[in-house]
């Protein structure tokens, strides 16, 4: 039944059934019932758009949670009753609140800006760390070059000492025990292998740089420019042992010796020069390495020959 066609008594009965006040004339009761019906349907879209979000926060002493909530509500009521409210625009949005609340509203955008700046700084730091790593790699490379040059100088001194002591032995016939030791040490450099120092001879692109790459590879099993990238001592030792045997007039290696060396070079190259093969786990390179070293006592023999 429409509230307009209902009698005063009908309107009062409807209000009573809904626990609404039954006082007033017909127009008042009709308006009361309409308001109740509208409230039951919820707020309109227009009303929702006009609603504001409220952010409430206050400091509280540590204690019982219910007591803290009561204290907070009391503080909120006191602030609303006693403090002036202000309207301010913060980053394009209007905020209403007391001064402390508005300061908080202004603080959050500043925090976001700071967070963005921190994120940018972290990216810059990460970039700087990468640059530092690259610089460290360059330093290591330079240190390797210095080490190689030092080794070359030491080798050259030994060879020059050997030259003078050999002259005393062969021409003056007055070589001492010290001279004989110098000659023996020099022979080790002259007739033994030194993959790193010899590889330096192939670096230069000028006329002085060696170009007989096949001869170097025959001695050491690996291209000289590749050897320059190897810093693993045990690997270099293997190359030097092979060169010392294949170039020697007083040592000879068996077919098994050379086959095991070639196997080591093959699997080492296939591993992309991974020099961690002695760090723990057994790999093809690990097994080839030990197979080569273990065969040396039986597969390398001395022959009678004089080396100057």
XYZ file of C-alpha atoms in Angstrom:
308
model
C 0.000 0.000 0.000
C 1.391 3.434 -0.951
C 2.089 5.747 1.987
C 0.174 8.515 0.203
C -3.118 6.501 0.069
C -2.657 4.959 3.522
C -4.608 6.320 6.460
C -2.945 7.878 9.481
C -3.620 4.699 11.475
C -2.026 2.520 8.762
C 1.084 4.713 8.739
C 1.382 4.496 12.520
C 1.068 0.697 12.399
C 3.830 0.520 9.767
C 6.122 2.742 11.828
C 5.483 0.677 14.948
C 6.265 -2.544 13.071
C 9.613 -1.059 12.042
C 10.353 0.246 15.554
C 10.037 3.801 14.287
C 8.449 6.671 16.130
C 4.644 6.831 15.630
C 4.317 10.498 16.503
C 3.451 13.213 14.000
C 0.933 13.840 11.255
C 0.420 11.861 8.080
C 3.090 13.762 6.097
C 5.673 13.259 8.866
C 4.965 9.539 9.129
C 5.153 9.119 5.337
C 8.509 10.913 5.231
C 9.776 8.727 8.105
C 8.841 5.538 6.283
C 10.426 6.764 3.014
C 13.676 7.666 4.785
C 13.763 4.236 6.410
C 13.184 2.503 3.065
C 15.938 4.580 1.453
C 18.350 3.763 4.286
C 17.611 0.064 3.887
C 18.650 0.219 0.206
C 22.045 1.761 1.122
C 23.633 5.012 -0.010
C 23.226 6.165 -3.586
C 26.215 6.366 -5.951
C 26.197 10.131 -5.577
C 26.306 9.830 -1.794
C 29.172 7.320 -2.019
C 31.210 9.716 -4.135
C 30.736 12.422 -1.501
C 31.957 10.237 1.350
C 35.447 10.803 2.740
C 37.999 8.352 4.040
C 39.049 9.034 7.598
C 42.483 8.106 8.900
C 42.653 8.126 12.677
C 45.811 7.602 14.689
C 47.098 8.649 18.079
C 49.955 7.780 20.395
C 49.126 5.552 23.328
C 50.934 4.224 26.351
C 51.625 0.504 26.313
C 48.964 -1.376 28.210
C 45.776 -3.358 27.838
C 44.512 -3.192 24.245
C 40.914 -2.365 25.181
C 42.121 0.414 27.448
C 44.332 1.725 24.677
C 41.341 1.765 22.301
C 39.237 3.698 24.823
C 42.015 6.233 25.319
C 42.345 6.618 21.567
C 38.595 7.251 21.071
C 38.718 9.841 23.845
C 41.625 11.556 22.141
C 39.806 11.540 18.788
C 36.674 13.097 20.312
C 38.725 15.721 22.112
C 40.559 16.643 18.915
C 37.291 16.987 16.975
C 35.645 19.040 19.707
C 38.530 21.318 20.672
C 40.943 21.638 17.761
C 40.467 23.653 14.594
C 40.200 21.748 11.330
C 42.050 22.936 8.247
C 41.685 22.190 4.564
C 44.863 21.797 2.516
C 45.748 20.420 -0.889
C 48.469 17.786 -0.880
C 49.689 16.625 -4.309
C 46.393 17.488 -5.983
C 44.095 16.051 -3.285
C 42.182 17.888 -0.578
C 42.746 16.843 3.021
C 40.797 17.997 6.095
C 42.287 17.620 9.536
C 44.077 19.167 12.445
C 47.615 20.419 11.980
C 49.304 17.207 13.076
C 47.123 15.135 10.751
C 47.861 17.388 7.787
C 51.571 17.159 8.537
C 51.217 13.380 8.332
C 49.389 13.667 4.998
C 52.259 15.776 3.666
C 54.808 13.347 5.080
C 53.692 10.260 3.152
C 54.307 11.737 -0.339
C 57.736 12.861 0.850
C 58.429 9.312 2.041
C 57.493 7.962 -1.380
C 59.840 10.466 -3.041
C 62.637 9.399 -0.697
C 61.930 5.735 -1.445
C 62.229 6.468 -5.176
C 65.525 8.288 -4.571
C 66.825 5.368 -2.494
C 65.859 2.930 -5.270
C 67.729 5.099 -7.800
C 70.782 5.216 -5.541
C 70.699 1.425 -5.167
C 70.722 1.078 -8.954
C 73.676 3.483 -9.164
C 75.511 1.526 -6.450
C 74.893 -1.730 -8.340
C 76.330 -0.129 -11.482
C 79.347 1.100 -9.531
C 79.885 -2.397 -8.110
C 79.929 -3.803 -11.650
C 82.477 -1.158 -12.642
C 84.604 -2.047 -9.596
C 84.515 -5.727 -10.582
C 85.677 -4.822 -14.091
C 88.493 -2.715 -12.620
C 89.528 -5.614 -10.373
C 89.647 -7.890 -13.406
C 91.882 -5.353 -15.155
C 94.123 -5.176 -12.087
C 94.454 -8.972 -12.034
C 95.298 -8.919 -15.733
C 97.961 -6.279 -15.147
C 99.361 -8.260 -12.231
C 99.596 -11.325 -14.488
C 101.452 -9.264 -17.080
C 103.884 -7.993 -14.437
C 104.382 -11.539 -13.191
C 105.061 -12.780 -16.723
C 107.534 -9.960 -17.353
C 109.292 -10.742 -14.084
C 109.516 -14.402 -15.029
C 110.921 -13.419 -18.421
C 113.571 -11.253 -16.787
C 114.571 -14.046 -14.392
C 114.792 -16.491 -17.289
C 116.917 -14.083 -19.299
C 119.330 -13.601 -16.382
C 119.690 -17.367 -16.042
C 120.437 -17.722 -19.756
C 123.035 -14.938 -19.707
C 124.686 -16.475 -16.639
C 124.676 -19.837 -18.449
C 126.346 -18.210 -21.466
C 129.284 -16.924 -19.408
C 129.670 -20.106 -17.358
C 129.556 -22.254 -20.527
C 132.308 -20.083 -22.010
C 134.440 -20.702 -18.890
C 133.792 -24.442 -19.135
C 134.350 -24.916 -22.861
C 136.976 -22.262 -23.707
C 138.795 -21.389 -20.518
C 138.566 -24.820 -18.872
C 138.266 -23.230 -15.469
C 134.560 -23.681 -14.646
C 133.823 -23.981 -10.936
C 131.150 -25.971 -9.157
C 129.064 -22.792 -9.071
C 129.432 -22.484 -12.855
C 128.258 -26.054 -13.331
C 125.151 -25.332 -11.215
C 124.494 -22.183 -13.241
C 124.772 -24.170 -16.488
C 122.370 -26.816 -15.178
C 119.846 -24.175 -14.094
C 120.164 -22.391 -17.418
C 119.663 -25.648 -19.293
C 116.357 -26.030 -17.508
C 115.197 -22.749 -18.982
C 116.819 -23.173 -22.367
C 115.672 -26.737 -22.959
C 112.626 -26.920 -20.693
C 109.158 -25.598 -21.407
C 107.711 -22.297 -20.214
C 104.274 -21.945 -21.779
C 103.486 -18.514 -20.323
C 106.775 -16.791 -21.157
C 106.938 -18.358 -24.622
C 103.324 -17.306 -25.320
C 104.363 -13.675 -24.730
C 106.533 -13.961 -27.847
C 103.369 -14.323 -29.961
C 101.486 -11.291 -28.598
C 103.125 -8.589 -30.683
C 101.582 -7.711 -34.026
C 104.848 -6.166 -35.170
C 107.605 -7.921 -37.102
C 109.220 -9.000 -33.833
C 106.240 -11.136 -32.859
C 106.552 -14.827 -33.700
C 104.117 -16.274 -36.206
C 105.011 -19.965 -36.093
C 101.899 -20.885 -34.105
C 102.076 -24.515 -35.213
C 105.491 -24.926 -33.591
C 104.197 -23.508 -30.296
C 101.100 -25.709 -30.401
C 103.291 -28.749 -31.131
C 105.227 -27.962 -27.928
C 102.356 -27.031 -25.619
C 99.246 -28.490 -27.234
C 97.306 -25.199 -27.068
C 97.413 -21.972 -29.076
C 99.723 -19.369 -27.413
C 97.042 -16.679 -27.289
C 94.793 -19.125 -25.460
C 97.569 -19.967 -22.992
C 97.812 -16.269 -22.075
C 94.305 -16.567 -20.606
C 95.276 -19.538 -18.386
C 96.439 -18.680 -14.858
C 96.050 -22.134 -13.304
C 99.522 -23.302 -12.224
C 98.782 -27.035 -12.404
C 97.527 -26.710 -15.981
C 100.602 -24.720 -17.007
C 102.809 -27.377 -15.373
C 101.241 -30.072 -17.577
C 101.958 -28.035 -20.717
C 105.535 -27.398 -19.582
C 106.187 -31.082 -18.826
C 105.055 -32.065 -22.300
C 107.185 -29.351 -23.940
C 110.202 -30.377 -21.880
C 109.934 -33.983 -23.046
C 109.087 -33.447 -26.720
C 111.921 -30.920 -27.184
C 114.556 -32.830 -25.214
C 117.607 -34.656 -26.541
C 117.994 -36.708 -23.385
C 114.365 -37.598 -22.582
C 111.845 -39.405 -24.713
C 108.140 -39.971 -24.223
C 106.210 -43.068 -25.260
C 103.116 -43.093 -27.432
C 101.054 -43.542 -24.266
C 102.638 -40.413 -22.762
C 101.634 -38.291 -25.751
C 98.187 -39.898 -26.008
C 97.417 -39.048 -22.383
C 98.651 -35.493 -22.866
C 96.458 -35.058 -25.940
C 93.491 -36.445 -23.984
C 94.038 -33.889 -21.220
C 94.242 -31.007 -23.695
C 91.095 -32.221 -25.472
C 88.868 -32.445 -22.388
C 90.321 -29.246 -20.906
C 89.473 -27.383 -24.092
C 85.973 -28.960 -24.161
C 85.421 -27.691 -20.597
C 86.019 -24.151 -21.912
C 89.267 -23.929 -19.917
C 87.518 -24.569 -16.597
C 90.422 -24.718 -14.123
C 88.349 -25.895 -11.145
C 88.962 -29.562 -11.941
C 91.110 -30.052 -8.827
C 88.712 -28.275 -6.447
C 86.683 -31.298 -5.380
C 84.402 -33.183 -7.746
C 85.872 -35.619 -10.246
C 85.454 -34.571 -13.876
C 86.814 -35.782 -17.210
C 89.537 -33.141 -16.872
C 90.404 -34.357 -13.361
C 90.789 -37.936 -14.520
C 92.813 -36.961 -17.593
C 95.102 -34.785 -15.448
C 95.966 -37.579 -13.016
C 96.241 -40.162 -15.795
C 98.880 -37.992 -17.465
C 100.891 -37.281 -14.294
C 100.790 -40.894 -13.146
C 102.172 -42.203 -16.425
C 105.308 -40.040 -16.411
C 107.553 -42.387 -14.312
C 106.911 -45.302 -16.685
C 106.364 -43.555 -20.011
C 109.240 -41.032 -20.009
C 112.778 -42.434 -20.241
C 116.236 -40.881 -20.349
C 118.581 -41.312 -23.294
C 122.300 -40.698 -23.551
C 122.880 -37.308 -25.112
C 124.806 -34.168 -24.226
C 123.122 -30.843 -24.118
C 125.244 -27.752 -24.288
